[in-house]
PDB file of C-alpha atoms in Angstrom:
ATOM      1  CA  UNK A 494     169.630 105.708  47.633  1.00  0.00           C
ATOM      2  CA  UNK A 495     172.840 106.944  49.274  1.00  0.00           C
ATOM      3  CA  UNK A 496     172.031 110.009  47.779  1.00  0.00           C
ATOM      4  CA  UNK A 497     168.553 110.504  48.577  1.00  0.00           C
ATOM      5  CA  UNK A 498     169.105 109.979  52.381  1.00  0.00           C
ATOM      6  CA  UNK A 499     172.074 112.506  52.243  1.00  0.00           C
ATOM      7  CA  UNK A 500     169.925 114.993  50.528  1.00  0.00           C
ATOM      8  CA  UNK A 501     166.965 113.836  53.366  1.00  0.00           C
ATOM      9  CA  UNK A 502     169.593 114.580  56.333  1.00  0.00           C
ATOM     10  CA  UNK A 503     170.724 117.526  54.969  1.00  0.00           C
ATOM     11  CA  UNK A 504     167.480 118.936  55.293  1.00  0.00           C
ATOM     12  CA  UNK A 505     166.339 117.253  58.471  1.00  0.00           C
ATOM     13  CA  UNK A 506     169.483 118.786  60.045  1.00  0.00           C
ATOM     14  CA  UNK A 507     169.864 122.100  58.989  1.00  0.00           C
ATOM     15  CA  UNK A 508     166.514 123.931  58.169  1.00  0.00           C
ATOM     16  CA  UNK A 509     164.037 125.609  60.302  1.00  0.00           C
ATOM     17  CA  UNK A 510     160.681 126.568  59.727  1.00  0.00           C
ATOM     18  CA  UNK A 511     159.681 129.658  58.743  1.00  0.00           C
ATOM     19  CA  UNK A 512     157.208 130.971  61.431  1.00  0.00           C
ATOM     20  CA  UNK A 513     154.781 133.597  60.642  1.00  0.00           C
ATOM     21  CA  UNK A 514     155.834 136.454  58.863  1.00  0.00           C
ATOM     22  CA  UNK A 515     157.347 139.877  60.221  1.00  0.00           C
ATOM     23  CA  UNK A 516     155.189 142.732  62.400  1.00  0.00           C
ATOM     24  CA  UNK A 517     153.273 144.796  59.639  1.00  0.00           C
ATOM     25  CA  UNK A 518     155.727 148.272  59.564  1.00  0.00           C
ATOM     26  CA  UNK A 519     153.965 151.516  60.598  1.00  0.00           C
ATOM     27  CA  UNK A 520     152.645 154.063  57.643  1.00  0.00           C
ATOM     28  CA  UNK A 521     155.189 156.379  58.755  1.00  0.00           C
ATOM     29  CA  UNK A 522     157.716 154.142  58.719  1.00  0.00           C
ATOM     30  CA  UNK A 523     157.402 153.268  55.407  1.00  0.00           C
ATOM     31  CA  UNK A 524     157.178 157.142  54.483  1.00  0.00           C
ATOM     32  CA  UNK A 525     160.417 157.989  55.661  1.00  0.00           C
ATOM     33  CA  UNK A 526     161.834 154.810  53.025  1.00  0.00           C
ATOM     34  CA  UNK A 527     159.421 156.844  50.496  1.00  0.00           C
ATOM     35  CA  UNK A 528     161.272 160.424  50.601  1.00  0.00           C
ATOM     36  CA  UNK A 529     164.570 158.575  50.435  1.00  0.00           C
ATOM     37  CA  UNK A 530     164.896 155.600  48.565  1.00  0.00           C
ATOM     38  CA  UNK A 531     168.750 155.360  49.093  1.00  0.00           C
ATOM     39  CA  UNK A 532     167.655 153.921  52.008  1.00  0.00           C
ATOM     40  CA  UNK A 533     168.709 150.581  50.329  1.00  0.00           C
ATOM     41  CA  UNK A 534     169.065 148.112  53.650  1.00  0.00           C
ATOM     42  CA  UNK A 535     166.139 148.923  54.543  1.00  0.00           C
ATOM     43  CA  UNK A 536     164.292 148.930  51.571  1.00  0.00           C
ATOM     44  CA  UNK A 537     166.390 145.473  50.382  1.00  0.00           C
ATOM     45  CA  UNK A 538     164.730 143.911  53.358  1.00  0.00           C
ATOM     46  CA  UNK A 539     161.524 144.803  52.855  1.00  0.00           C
ATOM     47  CA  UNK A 540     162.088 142.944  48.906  1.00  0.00           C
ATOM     48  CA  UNK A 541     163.249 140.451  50.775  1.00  0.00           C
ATOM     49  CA  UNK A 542     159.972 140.289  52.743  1.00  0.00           C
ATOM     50  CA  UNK A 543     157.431 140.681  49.995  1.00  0.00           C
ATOM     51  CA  UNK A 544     159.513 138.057  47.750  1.00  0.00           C
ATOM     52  CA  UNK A 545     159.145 135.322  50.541  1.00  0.00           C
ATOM     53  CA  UNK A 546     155.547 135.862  51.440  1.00  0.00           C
ATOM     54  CA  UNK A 547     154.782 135.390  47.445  1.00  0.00           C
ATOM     55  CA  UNK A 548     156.979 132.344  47.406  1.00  0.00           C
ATOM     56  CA  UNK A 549     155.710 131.222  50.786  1.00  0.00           C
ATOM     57  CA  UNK A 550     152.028 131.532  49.769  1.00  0.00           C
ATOM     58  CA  UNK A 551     152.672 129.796  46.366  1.00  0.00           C
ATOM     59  CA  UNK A 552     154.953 127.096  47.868  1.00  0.00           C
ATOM     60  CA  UNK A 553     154.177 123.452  49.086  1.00  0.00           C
ATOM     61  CA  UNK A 554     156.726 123.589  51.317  1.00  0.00           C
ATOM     62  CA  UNK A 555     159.050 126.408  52.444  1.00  0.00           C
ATOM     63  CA  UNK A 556     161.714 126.977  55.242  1.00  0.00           C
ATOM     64  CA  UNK A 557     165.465 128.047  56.052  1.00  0.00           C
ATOM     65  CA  UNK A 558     168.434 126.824  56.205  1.00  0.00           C
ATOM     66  CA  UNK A 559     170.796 127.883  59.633  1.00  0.00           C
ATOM     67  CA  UNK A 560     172.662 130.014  56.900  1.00  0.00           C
ATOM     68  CA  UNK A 561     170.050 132.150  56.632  1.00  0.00           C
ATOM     69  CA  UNK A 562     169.225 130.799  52.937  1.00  0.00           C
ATOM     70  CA  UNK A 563     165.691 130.694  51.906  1.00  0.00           C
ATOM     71  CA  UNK A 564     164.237 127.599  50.327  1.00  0.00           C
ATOM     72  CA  UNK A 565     161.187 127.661  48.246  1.00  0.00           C
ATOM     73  CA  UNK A 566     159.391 124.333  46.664  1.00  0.00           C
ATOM     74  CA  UNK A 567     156.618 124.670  44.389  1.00  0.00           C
ATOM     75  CA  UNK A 568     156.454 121.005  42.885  1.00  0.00           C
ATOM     76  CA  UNK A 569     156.109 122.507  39.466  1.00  0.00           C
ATOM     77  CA  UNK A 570     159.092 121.282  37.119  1.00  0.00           C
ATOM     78  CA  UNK A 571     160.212 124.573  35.903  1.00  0.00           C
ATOM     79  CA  UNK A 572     163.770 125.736  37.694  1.00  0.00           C
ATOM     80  CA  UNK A 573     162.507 129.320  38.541  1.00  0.00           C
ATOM     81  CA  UNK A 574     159.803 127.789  41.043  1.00  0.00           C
ATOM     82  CA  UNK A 575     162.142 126.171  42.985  1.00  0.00           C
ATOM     83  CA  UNK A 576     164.440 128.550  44.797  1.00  0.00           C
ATOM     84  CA  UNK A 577     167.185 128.252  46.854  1.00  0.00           C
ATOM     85  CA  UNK A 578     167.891 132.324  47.812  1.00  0.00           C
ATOM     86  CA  UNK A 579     170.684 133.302  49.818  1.00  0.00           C
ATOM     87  CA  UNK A 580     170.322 136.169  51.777  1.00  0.00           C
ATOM     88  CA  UNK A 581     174.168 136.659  52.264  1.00  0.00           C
ATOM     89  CA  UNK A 582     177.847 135.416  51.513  1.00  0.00           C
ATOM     90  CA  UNK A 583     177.690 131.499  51.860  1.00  0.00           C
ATOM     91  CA  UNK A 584     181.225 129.706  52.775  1.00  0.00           C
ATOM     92  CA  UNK A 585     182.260 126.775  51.068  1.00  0.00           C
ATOM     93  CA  UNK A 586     179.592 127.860  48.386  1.00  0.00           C
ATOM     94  CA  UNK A 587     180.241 125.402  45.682  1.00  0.00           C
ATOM     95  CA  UNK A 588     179.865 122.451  48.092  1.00  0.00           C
ATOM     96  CA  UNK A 589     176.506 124.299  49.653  1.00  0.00           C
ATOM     97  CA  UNK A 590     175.114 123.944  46.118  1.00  0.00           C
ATOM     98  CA  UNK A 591     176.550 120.832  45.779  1.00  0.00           C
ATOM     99  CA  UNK A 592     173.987 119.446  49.202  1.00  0.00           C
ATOM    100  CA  UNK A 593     171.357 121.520  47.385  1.00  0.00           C
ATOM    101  CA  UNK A 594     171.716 119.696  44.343  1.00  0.00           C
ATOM    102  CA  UNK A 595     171.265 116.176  45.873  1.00  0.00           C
ATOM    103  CA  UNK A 596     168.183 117.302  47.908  1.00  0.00           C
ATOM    104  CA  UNK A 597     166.290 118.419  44.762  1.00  0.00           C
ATOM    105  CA  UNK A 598     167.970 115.610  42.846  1.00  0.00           C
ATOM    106  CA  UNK A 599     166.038 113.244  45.153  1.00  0.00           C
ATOM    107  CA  UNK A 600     162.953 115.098  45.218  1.00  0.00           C
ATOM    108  CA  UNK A 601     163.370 115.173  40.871  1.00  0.00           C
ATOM    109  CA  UNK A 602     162.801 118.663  40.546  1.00  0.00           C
ATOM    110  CA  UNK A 603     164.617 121.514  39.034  1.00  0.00           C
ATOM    111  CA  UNK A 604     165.994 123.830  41.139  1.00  0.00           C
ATOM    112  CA  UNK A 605     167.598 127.729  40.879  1.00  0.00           C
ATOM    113  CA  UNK A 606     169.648 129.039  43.320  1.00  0.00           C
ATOM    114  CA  UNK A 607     169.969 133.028  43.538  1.00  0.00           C
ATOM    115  CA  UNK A 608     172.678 135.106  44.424  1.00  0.00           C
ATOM    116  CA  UNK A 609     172.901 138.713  45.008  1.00  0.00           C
ATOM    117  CA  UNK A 610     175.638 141.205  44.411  1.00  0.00           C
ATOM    118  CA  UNK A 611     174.904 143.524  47.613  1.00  0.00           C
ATOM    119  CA  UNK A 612     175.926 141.105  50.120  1.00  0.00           C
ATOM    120  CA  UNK A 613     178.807 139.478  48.208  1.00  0.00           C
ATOM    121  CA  UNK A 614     182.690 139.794  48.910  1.00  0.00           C
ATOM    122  CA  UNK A 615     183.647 139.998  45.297  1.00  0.00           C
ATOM    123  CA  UNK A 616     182.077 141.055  42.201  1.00  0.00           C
ATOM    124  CA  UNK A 617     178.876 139.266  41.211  1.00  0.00           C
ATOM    125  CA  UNK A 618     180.455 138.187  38.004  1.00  0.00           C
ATOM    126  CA  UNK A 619     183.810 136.606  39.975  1.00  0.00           C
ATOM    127  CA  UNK A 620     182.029 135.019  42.660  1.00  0.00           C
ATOM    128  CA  UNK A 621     180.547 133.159  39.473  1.00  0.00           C
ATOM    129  CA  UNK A 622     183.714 132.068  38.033  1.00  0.00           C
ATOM    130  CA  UNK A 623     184.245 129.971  40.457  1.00  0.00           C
ATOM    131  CA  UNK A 624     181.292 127.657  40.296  1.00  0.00           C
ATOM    132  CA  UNK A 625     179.705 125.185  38.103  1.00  0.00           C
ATOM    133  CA  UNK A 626     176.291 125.267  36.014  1.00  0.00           C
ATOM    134  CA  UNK A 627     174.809 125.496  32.128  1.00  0.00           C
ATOM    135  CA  UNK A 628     172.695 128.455  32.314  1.00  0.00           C
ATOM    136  CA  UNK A 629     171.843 131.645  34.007  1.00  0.00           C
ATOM    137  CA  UNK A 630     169.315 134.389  34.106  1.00  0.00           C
ATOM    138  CA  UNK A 631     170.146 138.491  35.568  1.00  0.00           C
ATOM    139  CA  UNK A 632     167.394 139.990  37.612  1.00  0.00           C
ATOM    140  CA  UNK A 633     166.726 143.027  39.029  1.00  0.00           C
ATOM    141  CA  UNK A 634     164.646 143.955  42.148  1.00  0.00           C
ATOM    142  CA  UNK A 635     162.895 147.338  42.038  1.00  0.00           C
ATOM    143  CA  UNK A 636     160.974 149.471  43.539  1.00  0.00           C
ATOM    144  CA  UNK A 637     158.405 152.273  43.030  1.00  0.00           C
ATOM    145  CA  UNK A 638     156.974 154.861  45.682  1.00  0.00           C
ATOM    146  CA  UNK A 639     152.908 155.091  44.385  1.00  0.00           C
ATOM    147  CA  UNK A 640     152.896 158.699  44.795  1.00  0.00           C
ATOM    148  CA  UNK A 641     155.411 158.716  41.909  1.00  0.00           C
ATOM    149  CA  UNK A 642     154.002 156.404  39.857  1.00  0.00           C
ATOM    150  CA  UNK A 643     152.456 157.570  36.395  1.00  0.00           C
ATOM    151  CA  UNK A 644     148.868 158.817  36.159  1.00  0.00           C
ATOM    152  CA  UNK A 645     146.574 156.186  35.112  1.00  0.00           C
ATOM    153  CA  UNK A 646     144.309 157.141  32.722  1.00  0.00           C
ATOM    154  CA  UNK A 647     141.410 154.141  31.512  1.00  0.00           C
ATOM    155  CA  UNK A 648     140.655 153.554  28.169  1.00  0.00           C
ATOM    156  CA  UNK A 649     136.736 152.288  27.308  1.00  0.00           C
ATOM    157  CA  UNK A 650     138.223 149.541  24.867  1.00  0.00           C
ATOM    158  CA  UNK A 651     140.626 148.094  27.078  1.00  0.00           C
ATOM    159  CA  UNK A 652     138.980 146.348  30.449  1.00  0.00           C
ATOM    160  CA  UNK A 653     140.760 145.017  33.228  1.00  0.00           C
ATOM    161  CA  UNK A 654     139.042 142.365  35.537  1.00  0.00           C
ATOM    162  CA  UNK A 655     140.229 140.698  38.909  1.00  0.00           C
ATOM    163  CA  UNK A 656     140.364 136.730  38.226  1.00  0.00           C
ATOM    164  CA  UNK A 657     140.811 135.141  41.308  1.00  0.00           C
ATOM    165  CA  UNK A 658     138.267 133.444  40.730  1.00  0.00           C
ATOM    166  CA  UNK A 659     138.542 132.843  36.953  1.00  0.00           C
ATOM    167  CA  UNK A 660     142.604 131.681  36.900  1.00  0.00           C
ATOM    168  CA  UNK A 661     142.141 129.812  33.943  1.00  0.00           C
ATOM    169  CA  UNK A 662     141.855 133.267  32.334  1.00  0.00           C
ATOM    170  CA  UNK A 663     144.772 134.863  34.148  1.00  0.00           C
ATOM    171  CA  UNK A 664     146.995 131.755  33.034  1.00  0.00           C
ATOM    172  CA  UNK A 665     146.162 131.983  29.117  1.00  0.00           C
ATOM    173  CA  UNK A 666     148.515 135.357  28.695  1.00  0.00           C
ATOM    174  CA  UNK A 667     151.060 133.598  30.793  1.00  0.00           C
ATOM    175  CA  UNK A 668     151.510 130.605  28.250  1.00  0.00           C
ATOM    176  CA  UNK A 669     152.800 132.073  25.823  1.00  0.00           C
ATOM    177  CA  UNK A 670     154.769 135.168  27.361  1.00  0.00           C
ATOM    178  CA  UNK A 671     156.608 132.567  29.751  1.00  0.00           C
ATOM    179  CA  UNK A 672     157.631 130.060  26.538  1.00  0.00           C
ATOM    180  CA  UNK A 673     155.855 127.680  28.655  1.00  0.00           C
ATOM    181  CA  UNK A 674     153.592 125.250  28.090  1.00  0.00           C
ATOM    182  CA  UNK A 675     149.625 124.786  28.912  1.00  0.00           C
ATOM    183  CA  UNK A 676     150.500 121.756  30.582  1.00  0.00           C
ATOM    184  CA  UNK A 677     152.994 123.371  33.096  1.00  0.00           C
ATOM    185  CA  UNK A 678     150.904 126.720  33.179  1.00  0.00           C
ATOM    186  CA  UNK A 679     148.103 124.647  34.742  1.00  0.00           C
ATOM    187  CA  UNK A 680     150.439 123.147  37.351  1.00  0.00           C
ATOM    188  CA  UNK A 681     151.711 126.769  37.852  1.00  0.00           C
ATOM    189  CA  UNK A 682     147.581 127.794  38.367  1.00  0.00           C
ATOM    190  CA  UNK A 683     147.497 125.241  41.071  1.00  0.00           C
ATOM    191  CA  UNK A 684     150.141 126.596  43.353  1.00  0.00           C
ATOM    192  CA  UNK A 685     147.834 129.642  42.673  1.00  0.00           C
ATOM    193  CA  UNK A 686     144.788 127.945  43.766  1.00  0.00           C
ATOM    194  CA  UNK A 687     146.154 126.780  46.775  1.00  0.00           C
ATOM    195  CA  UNK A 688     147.593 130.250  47.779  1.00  0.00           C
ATOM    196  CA  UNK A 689     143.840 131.441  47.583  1.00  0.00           C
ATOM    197  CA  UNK A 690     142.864 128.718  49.489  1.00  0.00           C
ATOM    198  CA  UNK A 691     144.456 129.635  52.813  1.00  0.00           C
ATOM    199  CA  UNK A 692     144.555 133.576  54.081  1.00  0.00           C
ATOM    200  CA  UNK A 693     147.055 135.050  51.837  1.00  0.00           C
ATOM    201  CA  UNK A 694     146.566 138.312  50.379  1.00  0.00           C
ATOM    202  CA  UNK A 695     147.197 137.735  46.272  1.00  0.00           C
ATOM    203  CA  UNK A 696     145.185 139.396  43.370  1.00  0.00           C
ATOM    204  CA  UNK A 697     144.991 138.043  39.737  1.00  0.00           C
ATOM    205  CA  UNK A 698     144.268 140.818  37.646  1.00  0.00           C
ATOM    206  CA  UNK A 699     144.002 140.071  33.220  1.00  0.00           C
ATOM    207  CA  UNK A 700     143.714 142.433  30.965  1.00  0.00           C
ATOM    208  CA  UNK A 701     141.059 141.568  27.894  1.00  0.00           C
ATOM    209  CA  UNK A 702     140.745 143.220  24.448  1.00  0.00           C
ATOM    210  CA  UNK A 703     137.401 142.037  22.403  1.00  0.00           C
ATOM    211  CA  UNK A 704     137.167 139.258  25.475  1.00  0.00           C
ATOM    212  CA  UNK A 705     140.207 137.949  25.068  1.00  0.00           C
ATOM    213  CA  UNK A 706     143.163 137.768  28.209  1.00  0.00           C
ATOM    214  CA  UNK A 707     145.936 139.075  26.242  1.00  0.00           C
ATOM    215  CA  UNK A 708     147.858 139.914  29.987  1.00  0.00           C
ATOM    216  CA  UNK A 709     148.183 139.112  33.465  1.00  0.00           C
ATOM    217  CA  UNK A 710     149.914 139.606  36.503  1.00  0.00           C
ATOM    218  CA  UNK A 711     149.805 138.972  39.911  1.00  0.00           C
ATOM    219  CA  UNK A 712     149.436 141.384  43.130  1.00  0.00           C
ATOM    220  CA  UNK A 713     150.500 140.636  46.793  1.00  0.00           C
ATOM    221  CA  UNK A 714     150.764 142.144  49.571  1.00  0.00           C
ATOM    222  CA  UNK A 715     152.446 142.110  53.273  1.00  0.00           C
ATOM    223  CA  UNK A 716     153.385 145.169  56.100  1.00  0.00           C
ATOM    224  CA  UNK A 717     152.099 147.904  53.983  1.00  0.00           C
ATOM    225  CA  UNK A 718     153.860 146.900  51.022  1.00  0.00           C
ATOM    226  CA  UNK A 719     153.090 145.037  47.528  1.00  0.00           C
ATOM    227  CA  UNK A 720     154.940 143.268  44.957  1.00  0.00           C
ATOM    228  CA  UNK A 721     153.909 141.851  41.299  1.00  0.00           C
ATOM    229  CA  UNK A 722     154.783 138.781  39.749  1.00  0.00           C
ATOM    230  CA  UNK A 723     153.734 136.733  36.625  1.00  0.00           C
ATOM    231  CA  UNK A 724     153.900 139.695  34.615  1.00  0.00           C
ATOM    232  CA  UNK A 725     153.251 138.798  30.837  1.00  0.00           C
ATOM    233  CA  UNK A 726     151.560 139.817  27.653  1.00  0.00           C
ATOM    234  CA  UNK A 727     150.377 137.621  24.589  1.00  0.00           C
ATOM    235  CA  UNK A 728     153.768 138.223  22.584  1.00  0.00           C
ATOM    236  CA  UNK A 729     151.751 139.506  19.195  1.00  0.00           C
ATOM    237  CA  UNK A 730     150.322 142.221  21.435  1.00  0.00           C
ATOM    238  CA  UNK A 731     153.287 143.025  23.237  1.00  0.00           C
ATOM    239  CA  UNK A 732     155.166 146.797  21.759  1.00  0.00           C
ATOM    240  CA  UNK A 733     151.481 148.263  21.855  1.00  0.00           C
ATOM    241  CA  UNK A 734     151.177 149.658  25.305  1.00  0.00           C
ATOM    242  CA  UNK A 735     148.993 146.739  26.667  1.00  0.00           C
ATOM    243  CA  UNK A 736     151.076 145.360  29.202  1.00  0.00           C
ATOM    244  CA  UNK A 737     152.537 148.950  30.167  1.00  0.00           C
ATOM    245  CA  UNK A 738     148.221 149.484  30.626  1.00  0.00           C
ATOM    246  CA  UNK A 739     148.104 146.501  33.035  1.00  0.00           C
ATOM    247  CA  UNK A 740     150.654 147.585  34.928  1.00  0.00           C
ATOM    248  CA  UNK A 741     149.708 151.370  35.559  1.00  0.00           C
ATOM    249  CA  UNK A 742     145.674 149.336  36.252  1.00  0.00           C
ATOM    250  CA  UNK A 743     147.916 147.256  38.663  1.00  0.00           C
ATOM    251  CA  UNK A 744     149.728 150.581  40.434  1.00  0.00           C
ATOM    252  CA  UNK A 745     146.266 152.580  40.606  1.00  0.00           C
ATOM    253  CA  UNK A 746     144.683 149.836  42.804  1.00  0.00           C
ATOM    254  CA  UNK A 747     147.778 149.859  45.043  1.00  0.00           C
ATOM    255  CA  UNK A 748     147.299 153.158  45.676  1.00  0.00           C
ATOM    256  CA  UNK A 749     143.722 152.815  46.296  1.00  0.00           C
ATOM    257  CA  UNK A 750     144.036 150.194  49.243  1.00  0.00           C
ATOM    258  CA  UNK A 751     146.873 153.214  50.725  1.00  0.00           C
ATOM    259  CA  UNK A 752     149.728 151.143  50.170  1.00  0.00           C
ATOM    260  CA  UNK A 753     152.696 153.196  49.362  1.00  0.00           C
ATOM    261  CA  UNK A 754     155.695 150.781  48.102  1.00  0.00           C
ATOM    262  CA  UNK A 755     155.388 148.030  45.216  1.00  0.00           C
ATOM    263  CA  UNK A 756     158.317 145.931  44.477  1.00  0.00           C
ATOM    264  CA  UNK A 757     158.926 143.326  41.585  1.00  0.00           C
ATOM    265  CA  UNK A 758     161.638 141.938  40.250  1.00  0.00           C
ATOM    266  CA  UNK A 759     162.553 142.942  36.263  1.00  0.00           C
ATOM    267  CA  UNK A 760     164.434 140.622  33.777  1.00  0.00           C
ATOM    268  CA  UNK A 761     167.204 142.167  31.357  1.00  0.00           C
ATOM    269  CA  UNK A 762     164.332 142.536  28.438  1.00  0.00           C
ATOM    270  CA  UNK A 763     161.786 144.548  31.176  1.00  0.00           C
ATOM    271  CA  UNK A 764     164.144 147.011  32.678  1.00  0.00           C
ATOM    272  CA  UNK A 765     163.546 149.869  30.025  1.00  0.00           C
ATOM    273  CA  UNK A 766     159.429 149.916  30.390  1.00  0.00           C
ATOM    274  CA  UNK A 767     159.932 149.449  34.418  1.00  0.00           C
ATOM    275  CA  UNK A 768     162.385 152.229  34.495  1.00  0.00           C
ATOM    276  CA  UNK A 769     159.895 154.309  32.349  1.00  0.00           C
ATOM    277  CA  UNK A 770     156.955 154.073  34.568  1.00  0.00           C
ATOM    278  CA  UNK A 771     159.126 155.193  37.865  1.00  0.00           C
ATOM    279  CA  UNK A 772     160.667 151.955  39.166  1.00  0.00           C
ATOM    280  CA  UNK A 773     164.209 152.496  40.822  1.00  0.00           C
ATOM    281  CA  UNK A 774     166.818 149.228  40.686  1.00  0.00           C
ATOM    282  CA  UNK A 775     167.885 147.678  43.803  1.00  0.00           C
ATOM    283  CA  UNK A 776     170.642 145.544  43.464  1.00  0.00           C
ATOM    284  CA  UNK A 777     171.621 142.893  40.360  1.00  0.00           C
ATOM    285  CA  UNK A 778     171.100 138.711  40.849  1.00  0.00           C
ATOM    286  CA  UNK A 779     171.644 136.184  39.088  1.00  0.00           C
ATOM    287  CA  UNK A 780     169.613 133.076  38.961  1.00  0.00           C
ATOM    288  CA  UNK A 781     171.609 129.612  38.305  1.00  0.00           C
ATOM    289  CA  UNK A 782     170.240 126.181  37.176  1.00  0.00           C
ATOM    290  CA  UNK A 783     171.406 123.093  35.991  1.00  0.00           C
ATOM    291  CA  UNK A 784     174.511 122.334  38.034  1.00  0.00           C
ATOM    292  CA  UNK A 785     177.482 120.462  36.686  1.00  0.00           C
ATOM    293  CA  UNK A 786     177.860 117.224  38.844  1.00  0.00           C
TER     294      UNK A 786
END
């Protein structure tokens, strides 16, 4: 109980709400990141920006901390879905993870925190050393400007449909490429359904061979700018050009709507096919779970 109303205090005390999200950037802006994409600040923010309207429009709850740490809570019992991302060097880190810990601890949920190397004082790997957990996951955040993205070229045997209003379909892929569960996936659908439910501006899109979803990923989009997420294929299709399909379907109705920057976020296994199809890396993170106590 002691706990439980430190964890409650802790958030009480320290968080405020997030309130809107930021002034849609200008077309031109957003050209002048697109002829130079060592812009990196700038065009770190704007991952910044399309990751928390995802997480914001998927959440149940959302906010941040006076640290300037992001805190994202799904419900659904899977680490990865509820986020604790710092947006720069925290002091006293280990016993900020610590307070994290309890307040997820008394809300029994997993949690993840993320840390990124481009704001850190020391290397990603020694700021690491000096904490406490079980396991880990890299990322990578990347970016692609849509007039350099691969032509798409459709194929009559391969169709790709929207879903939003089917999501049982877009979750089926997502089962089995995730190692998850049907149970959890429909939990996961949920945060999905209540995204659509309110004004937030999310696409399902599933690609299906002979009528079956064998893939499926997700679209969003905020100031003149998208981002995917759930990206997955049916594992005994995967190393066949289906998902690499999906995802050029996915960039060709990007450009179509005029938006000129799509961001996502690539795991160690996804980095080659990313790279291939004109994504540039951003910066490394590394996603933590299951704190020692």
């Amino acid at each position: 109980m002691a706990e439980r109303s430190k964890a409650h205090a802790w958030k009480v005390c320290i968080r405020q709400r997030i309130e809107g999200s930021n002034p849609s950037l200008s077309a031109t802006t957003i050209r002048k990141f697109i002829t130079n994409l060592s812009m990196n600040a700038q065009l770190i923010d704007l991952f910044y920006q399309c990751e928390d309207y995802f997480f914001k429009a998927i959440s149940r709850e959302s906010f941040i901390l006076e640290n300037e740490t992001a805190v994202y809570i799904t419900g659904v019992p899977v680490a990865s879905l509820n986020l604790v991302v710092m947006h720069k060097d925290i002091n006293n880190l280990k016993d900020f993870l610590c307070e994290c810990d309890q307040f997820f601890c008394a809300k029994n949920l997993p949690w993840a925190a993320v840390l990124s190397e481009h704001y850190l004082e020391h290397e990603l790997e020694e700021s690491l050393a000096r904490l406490y957990f079980e396991d880990a996951e890299n990322a990578t955040p990347m970016v692609i400007a849509i007039n350099k993205k691969p032509q798409f070229e459709p194929q009559v045997d391969r169709l790709v449909k929207s879903t939003d209003t089917n999501l049982k379909a877009w979750m089926l892929p997502l089962i089995e490429a995730f190692h998850s569960t049907e149970e959890l996936t429909a939990l996961y659908l949920q945060t999905h359904e209540h995204a659509l439910s309110k004004p937030s501006q999310l696409r399902h899109l599933t690609l299906f061979i002979d009528d079956d979803p064998i893939s499926s990923l997700t679209l969003s989009f905020t100031n003149n700018v998208a981002r995917i997420d759930d990206f997955g294929t049916v594992p005994s299709y995967q190393g066949k050009g289906y998902g690499r399909y999906l995802l050029s379907y996915a960039l060709e109705e990007v450009k179509k709507l005029g938006v000129e920057l799509c961001f996502l976020e690539a795991a160690e296994t996804s980095l080659s096919l990313y790279k291939k199809m004109g994504f540039t890396s951003l910066f490394r993170r590394k996603y933590l779970w299951n704190f020692l106590r």
